[in-house]
Amino acid sequence: MKNLHDRGVISRYRQYLPVTDATTVVSLNEGSTPLIYSPKLSKLVGRGAEVYVKYEGLNPTGSFKDRGMTMAISKAVERGAKAVICASTGNTSAAAAAYAARANLACAVLLPAGKIAAGKLLQAFIYGAKVVAIRGNFDDALRLVRELGADGRFEIVNSINPFRIEGQKTASFEIIEELGDAPDIHILPVGNAGNITAYWQGYREYHGLGKATKRPRMTGFQAAGSAPIFLGHVVDKPETVATAIRIGNPASWQGASDAVKDSGGCIDIVSDAQILEAQRWLAAEEGIFVEPASAASVAGLLKCFSNDRCAACPFHQYPEGAKIVLTVTGHGLKDPEAPMVHGFKALEADATMDAVAKVLGVSC
Ligand code: AN7
């Protein structure tokens, strides 16, 4: 039978992942996402720099979570699990529900009530998960998931499951293969901090194998109202328009701190206004539509070239011709509401050439 999984991250990177012949691969052909050159961001950085956007919104469920979920669900099947569970700000639940559906596993998702973008909530429903809206935030939901998963009835597929991190590190492999080396600086949004931990692991592994001559400075951006790592303390009531990263007590806090410290990077913050403006800018200037949390990467890079950059900003000193990669983690269509702050409105016209020409400001 044709191997339907021959394009997923497990089949592509099998030798670097903890899978065996006993692992039944559950895949939707995730990964291999485009690394898109950004002329305008490259110009902003100057000095011959090349800036690339790793467009993770083009994964099967529209976010980077699919890379980790193919691993977590494949391993859950291998271990004989019958049901999986996760807490989520939306994207993890979408991915868990999809991969669980494919593997015939039951899936329960605990979501902060009223704080999930419309597209993500719809995904959990349509893929057939049991959706529980928690009267609390993501951190409350994750605490409950840890308790519910403790006795083995459910396999936890949050990023506290180490297989998730293993799968997500494959994004670094792809970047190194595509650029021929690691970039100098890598920028990404930070919420529960699993992804920055995973990228750093991937970069270290490929560097250790001689596939890269260097490792990038890992630079993470949190939303200003949900910035526990930046502030150095838990945030009890996290708030941000970027609901995906509305997290006050990240599970992989230590991993993020290590990545930043070991790589000479930093964790900084961007405001909701900066996030929404960067989201619009990336769509309107480069044709790349990402969700608000993902735009934190772009807002972060723009901040690095403003008067407001942080003391540890890697752009205080960077080499000529530097290569910079920004991960944009999720697709813009997941959250059709947040960008409407811009007040987009159609021009209206009667169905005549004259009327259309008039609103377009052209003559016919
Ligand atoms: C689009 O889905 O935590 O720092 O439960 O959906 O690895 O948490 C999502 C996180 C960035 C932050 N961008 O990544 C969840 C969840 C998007 C996201 C992040 C998330 P981590």
Short mmCIF file of C-alpha atoms and ligand atoms in Angstrom, two decimals:
data_model
loop_
_atom_site.label_atom_id
_atom_site.label_comp_id
_atom_site.label_asym_id
_atom_site.label_seq_id
_atom_site.Cartn_x
_atom_site.Cartn_y
_atom_site.Cartn_z
CA MET A 1 0.00 0.00 0.00
CA LYS A 2 1.17 3.47 -0.76
CA ASN A 3 2.70 5.17 2.24
CA LEU A 4 0.29 8.01 2.77
CA HIS A 5 2.56 9.59 5.35
CA ASP A 6 5.60 10.03 3.21
CA ARG A 7 5.55 13.79 3.54
CA GLY A 8 4.95 14.26 7.26
CA VAL A 9 7.61 15.26 9.78
CA ILE A 10 7.99 11.76 11.22
CA SER A 11 8.73 10.20 7.88
CA ARG A 12 11.00 13.10 6.91
CA TYR A 13 12.97 13.13 10.17
CA ARG A 14 12.43 9.65 11.50
CA GLN A 15 16.06 9.10 12.51
CA TYR A 16 16.01 12.16 14.78
CA LEU A 17 12.73 11.31 16.50
CA PRO A 18 11.90 8.76 19.21
CA VAL A 19 9.90 6.42 16.95
CA THR A 20 10.38 2.73 16.24
CA ASP A 21 8.94 0.17 13.86
CA ALA A 22 6.25 -0.35 16.50
CA THR A 23 5.07 3.23 16.10
CA THR A 24 1.99 3.59 13.90
CA VAL A 25 2.48 6.98 12.33
CA VAL A 26 -0.56 9.24 12.52
CA SER A 27 0.08 12.06 10.08
CA LEU A 28 -1.68 14.63 7.96
CA ASN A 29 1.46 15.44 5.95
CA GLU A 30 2.33 18.29 8.29
CA GLY A 31 5.57 20.28 8.10
CA SER A 32 7.58 21.29 5.03
CA THR A 33 6.06 24.74 5.37
CA PRO A 34 7.29 27.60 3.21
CA LEU A 35 10.17 29.80 4.28
CA ILE A 36 9.21 33.04 2.57
CA TYR A 37 11.75 35.78 1.86
CA SER A 38 10.56 39.22 3.00
CA PRO A 39 12.08 42.03 0.92
CA LYS A 40 10.56 44.74 3.09
CA LEU A 41 11.72 43.32 6.42
CA SER A 42 15.15 42.67 4.90
CA LYS A 43 15.34 46.32 3.90
CA LEU A 44 14.31 47.39 7.39
CA VAL A 45 17.16 45.39 8.93
CA GLY A 46 19.60 46.63 6.28
CA ARG A 47 23.32 45.75 6.03
CA GLY A 48 22.58 43.08 3.44
CA ALA A 49 20.40 41.14 5.84
CA GLU A 50 17.95 38.51 4.63
CA VAL A 51 14.73 38.11 6.59
CA TYR A 52 12.55 35.03 6.10
CA VAL A 53 9.11 34.19 7.41
CA LYS A 54 8.44 30.55 8.33
CA TYR A 55 4.75 30.29 7.54
CA GLU A 56 3.46 27.66 9.93
CA GLY A 57 -0.13 28.59 9.21
CA LEU A 58 0.13 26.31 6.18
CA ASN A 59 0.13 23.17 8.30
CA PRO A 60 -2.94 20.90 7.97
CA THR A 61 -4.87 22.42 10.89
CA GLY A 62 -3.42 25.87 10.30
CA SER A 63 -0.74 26.06 12.98
CA PHE A 64 2.66 24.73 14.06
CA LYS A 65 0.98 22.48 16.60
CA ASP A 66 0.60 19.76 13.96
CA ARG A 67 4.34 19.03 14.08
CA GLY A 68 4.15 18.06 17.73
CA MET A 69 0.74 16.47 17.50
CA THR A 70 1.77 13.88 14.88
CA MET A 71 4.35 12.70 17.43
CA ALA A 72 2.12 12.89 20.51
CA ILE A 73 -0.77 11.04 18.88
CA SER A 74 1.44 8.43 17.21
CA LYS A 75 3.05 7.67 20.57
CA ALA A 76 -0.35 7.63 22.32
CA VAL A 77 -1.50 4.98 19.84
CA GLU A 78 1.72 3.03 20.34
CA ARG A 79 1.11 3.02 24.09
CA GLY A 80 -2.45 1.78 23.64
CA ALA A 81 -4.17 4.96 24.81
CA LYS A 82 -7.89 5.23 24.16
CA ALA A 83 -8.36 8.92 24.88
CA VAL A 84 -6.31 12.10 24.81
CA ILE A 85 -6.81 15.39 26.60
CA CYS A 86 -5.36 18.87 26.43
CA ALA A 87 -5.84 22.39 27.69
CA SER A 88 -5.60 24.96 24.96
CA THR A 89 -5.85 28.54 23.87
CA GLY A 90 -7.20 27.06 20.62
CA ASN A 91 -4.53 25.74 18.31
CA THR A 92 -3.40 22.76 20.37
CA SER A 93 -7.03 21.67 20.69
CA ALA A 94 -7.58 21.98 16.94
CA ALA A 95 -4.52 19.84 16.22
CA ALA A 96 -5.28 17.31 18.98
CA ALA A 97 -8.86 16.90 17.75
CA ALA A 98 -7.79 16.37 14.13
CA TYR A 99 -5.02 13.85 14.80
CA ALA A 100 -7.13 12.03 17.41
CA ALA A 101 -9.94 11.75 14.85
CA ARG A 102 -7.54 10.18 12.40
CA ALA A 103 -6.29 7.73 15.02
CA ASN A 104 -9.78 6.81 16.30
CA LEU A 105 -8.97 8.15 19.75
CA ALA A 106 -11.45 10.02 21.91
CA CYS A 107 -10.37 13.61 22.49
CA ALA A 108 -11.34 16.03 25.23
CA VAL A 109 -10.25 19.67 25.16
CA LEU A 110 -10.43 22.15 28.04
CA LEU A 111 -10.67 25.70 26.80
CA PRO A 112 -10.93 29.06 28.59
CA ALA A 113 -14.58 30.04 28.07
CA GLY A 114 -15.12 32.92 25.67
CA LYS A 115 -11.42 33.34 24.88
CA ILE A 116 -10.96 31.04 21.88
CA ALA A 117 -10.85 32.46 18.36
CA ALA A 118 -13.90 31.41 16.35
CA GLY A 119 -12.08 29.30 13.77
CA LYS A 120 -10.22 27.28 16.39
CA LEU A 121 -13.35 26.53 18.39
CA LEU A 122 -15.08 25.40 15.23
CA GLN A 123 -12.15 23.11 14.45
CA ALA A 124 -12.43 21.34 17.83
CA PHE A 125 -16.14 20.74 17.21
CA ILE A 126 -15.92 19.64 13.59
CA TYR A 127 -13.07 17.19 14.25
CA GLY A 128 -15.32 15.63 16.88
CA ALA A 129 -13.67 16.52 20.20
CA LYS A 130 -15.54 16.86 23.47
CA VAL A 131 -15.23 20.56 24.19
CA VAL A 132 -15.29 21.78 27.78
CA ALA A 133 -15.41 25.54 28.29
CA ILE A 134 -13.69 26.27 31.61
CA ARG A 135 -14.71 29.29 33.62
CA GLY A 136 -11.11 30.28 34.05
CA ASN A 137 -8.02 30.89 31.94
CA PHE A 138 -5.58 28.58 30.13
CA ASP A 139 -3.47 28.13 33.25
CA ASP A 140 -6.52 26.85 35.17
CA ALA A 141 -7.32 24.48 32.29
CA LEU A 142 -3.77 23.10 32.20
CA ARG A 143 -3.83 22.50 35.97
CA LEU A 144 -7.02 20.46 35.54
CA VAL A 145 -5.54 18.53 32.63
CA ARG A 146 -2.48 17.59 34.71
CA GLU A 147 -4.85 16.19 37.37
CA LEU A 148 -7.13 14.41 34.90
CA GLY A 149 -4.13 12.86 33.13
CA ALA A 150 -2.44 11.69 36.30
CA ASP A 151 -4.19 8.32 36.58
CA GLY A 152 -3.69 7.25 32.96
CA ARG A 153 -7.29 7.51 31.78
CA PHE A 154 -6.23 10.21 29.37
CA GLU A 155 -2.96 10.72 27.54
CA ILE A 156 -1.99 14.38 27.94
CA VAL A 157 -1.04 15.96 24.60
CA ASN A 158 -0.06 19.40 25.83
CA SER A 159 3.59 20.31 25.39
CA ILE A 160 4.34 18.92 28.85
CA ASN A 161 4.25 15.71 26.79
CA PRO A 162 7.90 15.53 25.63
CA PHE A 163 6.93 14.02 22.27
CA ARG A 164 5.30 17.31 21.36
CA ILE A 165 8.61 19.15 21.70
CA GLU A 166 10.36 16.43 19.69
CA GLY A 167 7.97 16.92 16.79
CA GLN A 168 8.13 20.69 16.90
CA LYS A 169 11.93 20.77 16.73
CA THR A 170 11.66 19.64 13.08
CA ALA A 171 10.92 23.24 12.07
CA SER A 172 14.54 24.12 12.89
CA PHE A 173 15.74 21.21 10.75
CA GLU A 174 13.74 22.48 7.80
CA ILE A 175 15.11 26.00 8.19
CA ILE A 176 18.72 24.81 8.34
CA GLU A 177 18.23 22.62 5.28
CA GLU A 178 16.64 25.42 3.33
CA LEU A 179 19.16 28.13 4.25
CA GLY A 180 22.14 25.79 4.16
CA ASP A 181 22.99 26.84 7.71
CA ALA A 182 21.25 28.10 10.83
CA PRO A 183 20.11 31.72 10.79
CA ASP A 184 21.85 34.31 12.98
CA ILE A 185 18.71 35.36 14.78
CA HIS A 186 15.42 33.52 15.23
CA ILE A 187 12.31 35.38 16.39
CA LEU A 188 9.08 33.79 17.56
CA PRO A 189 6.06 34.44 19.75
CA VAL A 190 6.06 32.93 23.23
CA GLY A 191 3.02 31.67 25.14
CA ASN A 192 3.38 28.37 26.96
CA ALA A 193 7.01 28.44 25.74
CA GLY A 194 7.06 24.95 24.23
CA ASN A 195 7.91 26.16 20.75
CA ILE A 196 10.95 28.28 21.64
CA THR A 197 12.17 25.29 23.68
CA ALA A 198 11.61 22.98 20.71
CA TYR A 199 13.30 25.22 18.15
CA TRP A 200 16.32 25.61 20.39
CA GLN A 201 16.53 21.83 20.80
CA GLY A 202 16.34 21.40 17.02
CA TYR A 203 19.03 23.98 16.37
CA ARG A 204 21.31 22.45 18.98
CA GLU A 205 20.84 18.95 17.59
CA TYR A 206 21.62 19.87 14.00
CA HIS A 207 24.57 21.97 15.12
CA GLY A 208 25.83 19.01 17.13
CA LEU A 209 25.55 16.83 14.03
CA GLY A 210 27.57 19.31 11.97
CA LYS A 211 24.61 20.28 9.79
CA ALA A 212 24.94 23.91 10.88
CA THR A 213 28.00 25.98 11.71
CA LYS A 214 26.19 28.17 14.23
CA ARG A 215 23.10 28.49 16.37
CA PRO A 216 20.76 31.46 16.25
CA ARG A 217 20.13 33.93 19.01
CA MET A 218 16.65 32.96 20.20
CA THR A 219 14.45 35.99 20.58
CA GLY A 220 10.94 35.58 21.97
CA PHE A 221 8.11 38.07 22.20
CA GLN A 222 5.28 37.88 24.69
CA ALA A 223 2.14 40.00 24.67
CA ALA A 224 2.58 42.83 27.15
CA GLY A 225 -0.50 41.81 29.16
CA SER A 226 0.61 38.16 29.31
CA ALA A 227 4.35 38.41 29.87
CA PRO A 228 5.36 36.24 32.81
CA ILE A 229 8.81 35.34 31.49
CA PHE A 230 9.64 38.94 30.64
CA LEU A 231 8.39 40.12 34.05
CA GLY A 232 9.93 37.23 35.98
CA HIS A 233 6.72 36.30 37.76
CA VAL A 234 3.42 34.48 37.15
CA VAL A 235 0.66 36.69 35.76
CA ASP A 236 -2.62 35.77 37.48
CA LYS A 237 -4.96 37.44 35.02
CA PRO A 238 -3.28 37.40 31.61
CA GLU A 239 -4.92 39.54 28.94
CA THR A 240 -4.19 40.14 25.26
CA VAL A 241 -5.99 40.34 21.95
CA ALA A 242 -3.63 37.54 20.87
CA THR A 243 -5.68 34.89 22.68
CA ALA A 244 -3.32 32.10 21.56
CA ILE A 245 -0.63 33.47 23.89
CA ARG A 246 -2.92 34.56 26.72
CA ILE A 247 -0.93 32.50 29.23
CA GLY A 248 0.25 33.59 32.69
CA ASN A 249 2.27 30.59 33.87
CA PRO A 250 4.06 28.87 30.97
CA ALA A 251 4.79 25.15 31.33
CA SER A 252 8.13 25.42 29.51
CA TRP A 253 9.32 28.55 31.31
CA GLN A 254 12.67 26.95 32.10
CA GLY A 255 13.16 25.78 28.52
CA ALA A 256 12.57 29.29 27.24
CA SER A 257 14.92 30.82 29.80
CA ASP A 258 17.65 28.34 28.92
CA ALA A 259 17.21 28.93 25.18
CA VAL A 260 17.51 32.67 25.58
CA LYS A 261 20.43 32.50 28.00
CA ASP A 262 22.42 29.87 26.10
CA SER A 263 21.92 31.51 22.72
CA GLY A 264 22.48 35.12 23.73
CA GLY A 265 18.94 36.12 22.85
CA CYS A 266 16.21 37.83 24.82
CA ILE A 267 12.54 37.80 25.78
CA ASP A 268 10.74 41.09 25.22
CA ILE A 269 7.15 42.29 24.97
CA VAL A 270 4.89 43.86 22.35
CA SER A 271 1.61 45.64 22.98
CA ASP A 272 -1.74 44.58 21.55
CA ALA A 273 -1.71 47.67 19.35
CA GLN A 274 1.73 46.73 17.99
CA ILE A 275 0.55 43.15 17.38
CA LEU A 276 -2.55 44.21 15.44
CA GLU A 277 -0.62 46.74 13.40
CA ALA A 278 2.09 44.17 12.57
CA GLN A 279 -0.59 41.67 11.56
CA ARG A 280 -2.11 44.17 9.15
CA TRP A 281 1.31 45.26 7.89
CA LEU A 282 2.47 41.72 7.10
CA ALA A 283 -0.74 40.99 5.18
CA ALA A 284 -0.85 44.29 3.33
CA GLU A 285 2.89 44.58 2.58
CA GLU A 286 3.98 40.97 2.09
CA GLY A 287 0.74 39.10 1.41
CA ILE A 288 1.10 36.88 4.46
CA PHE A 289 -1.94 36.65 6.73
CA VAL A 290 -1.23 35.34 10.20
CA GLU A 291 -3.17 35.29 13.43
CA PRO A 292 -2.49 37.97 16.07
CA ALA A 293 -0.19 35.80 18.24
CA SER A 294 1.97 35.06 15.22
CA ALA A 295 2.23 38.74 14.39
CA ALA A 296 4.07 39.18 17.70
CA SER A 297 7.18 38.01 15.80
CA VAL A 298 6.84 40.78 13.25
CA ALA A 299 5.86 43.37 15.86
CA GLY A 300 8.96 42.27 17.75
CA LEU A 301 11.29 42.77 14.80
CA LEU A 302 9.77 46.21 14.15
CA LYS A 303 10.32 47.03 17.84
CA CYS A 304 13.97 46.00 17.55
CA PHE A 305 14.35 48.81 14.99
CA SER A 306 12.61 51.43 17.11
CA ASN A 307 13.91 53.48 20.02
CA ASP A 308 12.14 51.10 22.34
CA ARG A 309 14.21 47.94 21.89
CA CYS A 310 15.38 46.12 25.00
CA ALA A 311 18.91 46.18 26.40
CA ALA A 312 19.56 42.57 25.33
CA CYS A 313 18.14 43.01 21.81
CA PRO A 314 20.29 40.98 19.37
CA PHE A 315 20.09 43.80 16.85
CA HIS A 316 22.39 46.01 18.92
CA GLN A 317 25.11 44.10 17.10
CA TYR A 318 24.60 41.74 14.18
CA PRO A 319 26.76 40.64 11.28
CA GLU A 320 26.68 42.00 7.74
CA GLY A 321 24.40 39.81 5.62
CA ALA A 322 22.74 38.34 8.70
CA LYS A 323 20.02 35.78 8.16
CA ILE A 324 16.95 36.24 10.30
CA VAL A 325 13.97 33.91 10.55
CA LEU A 326 10.60 34.84 12.01
CA THR A 327 8.21 32.04 12.82
CA VAL A 328 4.62 32.99 12.21
CA THR A 329 2.81 30.25 14.03
CA GLY A 330 -0.82 30.23 12.90
CA HIS A 331 -3.04 31.15 9.97
CA GLY A 332 -4.87 34.46 9.96
CA LEU A 333 -8.20 32.90 9.04
CA LYS A 334 -8.39 31.24 12.45
CA ASP A 335 -9.41 34.49 14.06
CA PRO A 336 -11.63 36.57 11.81
CA GLU A 337 -12.65 38.95 14.60
CA ALA A 338 -9.49 40.47 16.04
CA PRO A 339 -8.35 42.30 12.87
CA MET A 340 -11.75 43.98 12.53
CA VAL A 341 -10.48 46.66 14.94
CA HIS A 342 -9.15 48.26 11.78
CA GLY A 343 -12.76 48.99 10.84
CA PHE A 344 -12.58 47.38 7.39
CA LYS A 345 -15.61 48.23 5.33
CA ALA A 346 -16.56 47.44 1.76
CA LEU A 347 -17.24 50.23 -0.68
CA GLU A 348 -20.82 49.90 -1.81
CA ALA A 349 -22.17 50.43 -5.28
CA ASP A 350 -25.15 49.74 -7.45
CA ALA A 351 -24.61 47.08 -10.10
CA THR A 352 -23.65 49.51 -12.85
CA MET A 353 -20.31 50.39 -14.41
CA ASP A 354 -20.79 54.04 -13.54
CA ALA A 355 -21.46 53.37 -9.88
CA VAL A 356 -18.52 50.97 -9.53
CA ALA A 357 -16.17 53.30 -11.37
CA LYS A 358 -17.25 56.12 -9.11
CA VAL A 359 -16.54 54.32 -5.81
CA LEU A 360 -13.23 53.11 -7.24
CA GLY A 361 -12.33 56.64 -8.24
CA VAL A 362 -11.71 55.74 -11.89
CA SER A 363 -13.45 56.88 -15.05
CA CYS A 364 -15.18 54.40 -17.33
C1 AN7 B 1 -0.56 30.79 17.03
O1 AN7 B 1 -2.91 26.17 21.54
O2 AN7 B 1 -0.64 27.28 23.85
O3 AN7 B 1 5.04 29.29 23.37
O4 AN7 B 1 -2.93 25.90 23.69
O5 AN7 B 1 -1.32 29.06 19.11
O6 AN7 B 1 4.79 27.03 22.34
O7 AN7 B 1 2.94 28.02 23.67
C2 AN7 B 1 -0.86 28.00 21.62
C3 AN7 B 1 0.28 28.72 21.53
C4 AN7 B 1 2.19 31.03 19.41
C5 AN7 B 1 2.79 30.09 21.56
N1 AN7 B 1 1.41 31.21 18.34
O8 AN7 B 1 3.54 28.91 21.47
C6 AN7 B 1 -2.44 26.38 22.66
C7 AN7 B 1 -1.24 27.24 22.78
C8 AN7 B 1 0.25 30.56 18.24
C9 AN7 B 1 -0.16 29.70 19.26
C10 AN7 B 1 1.85 30.21 20.44
C11 AN7 B 1 0.65 29.53 20.39
P1 AN7 B 1 4.12 28.27 22.78
#
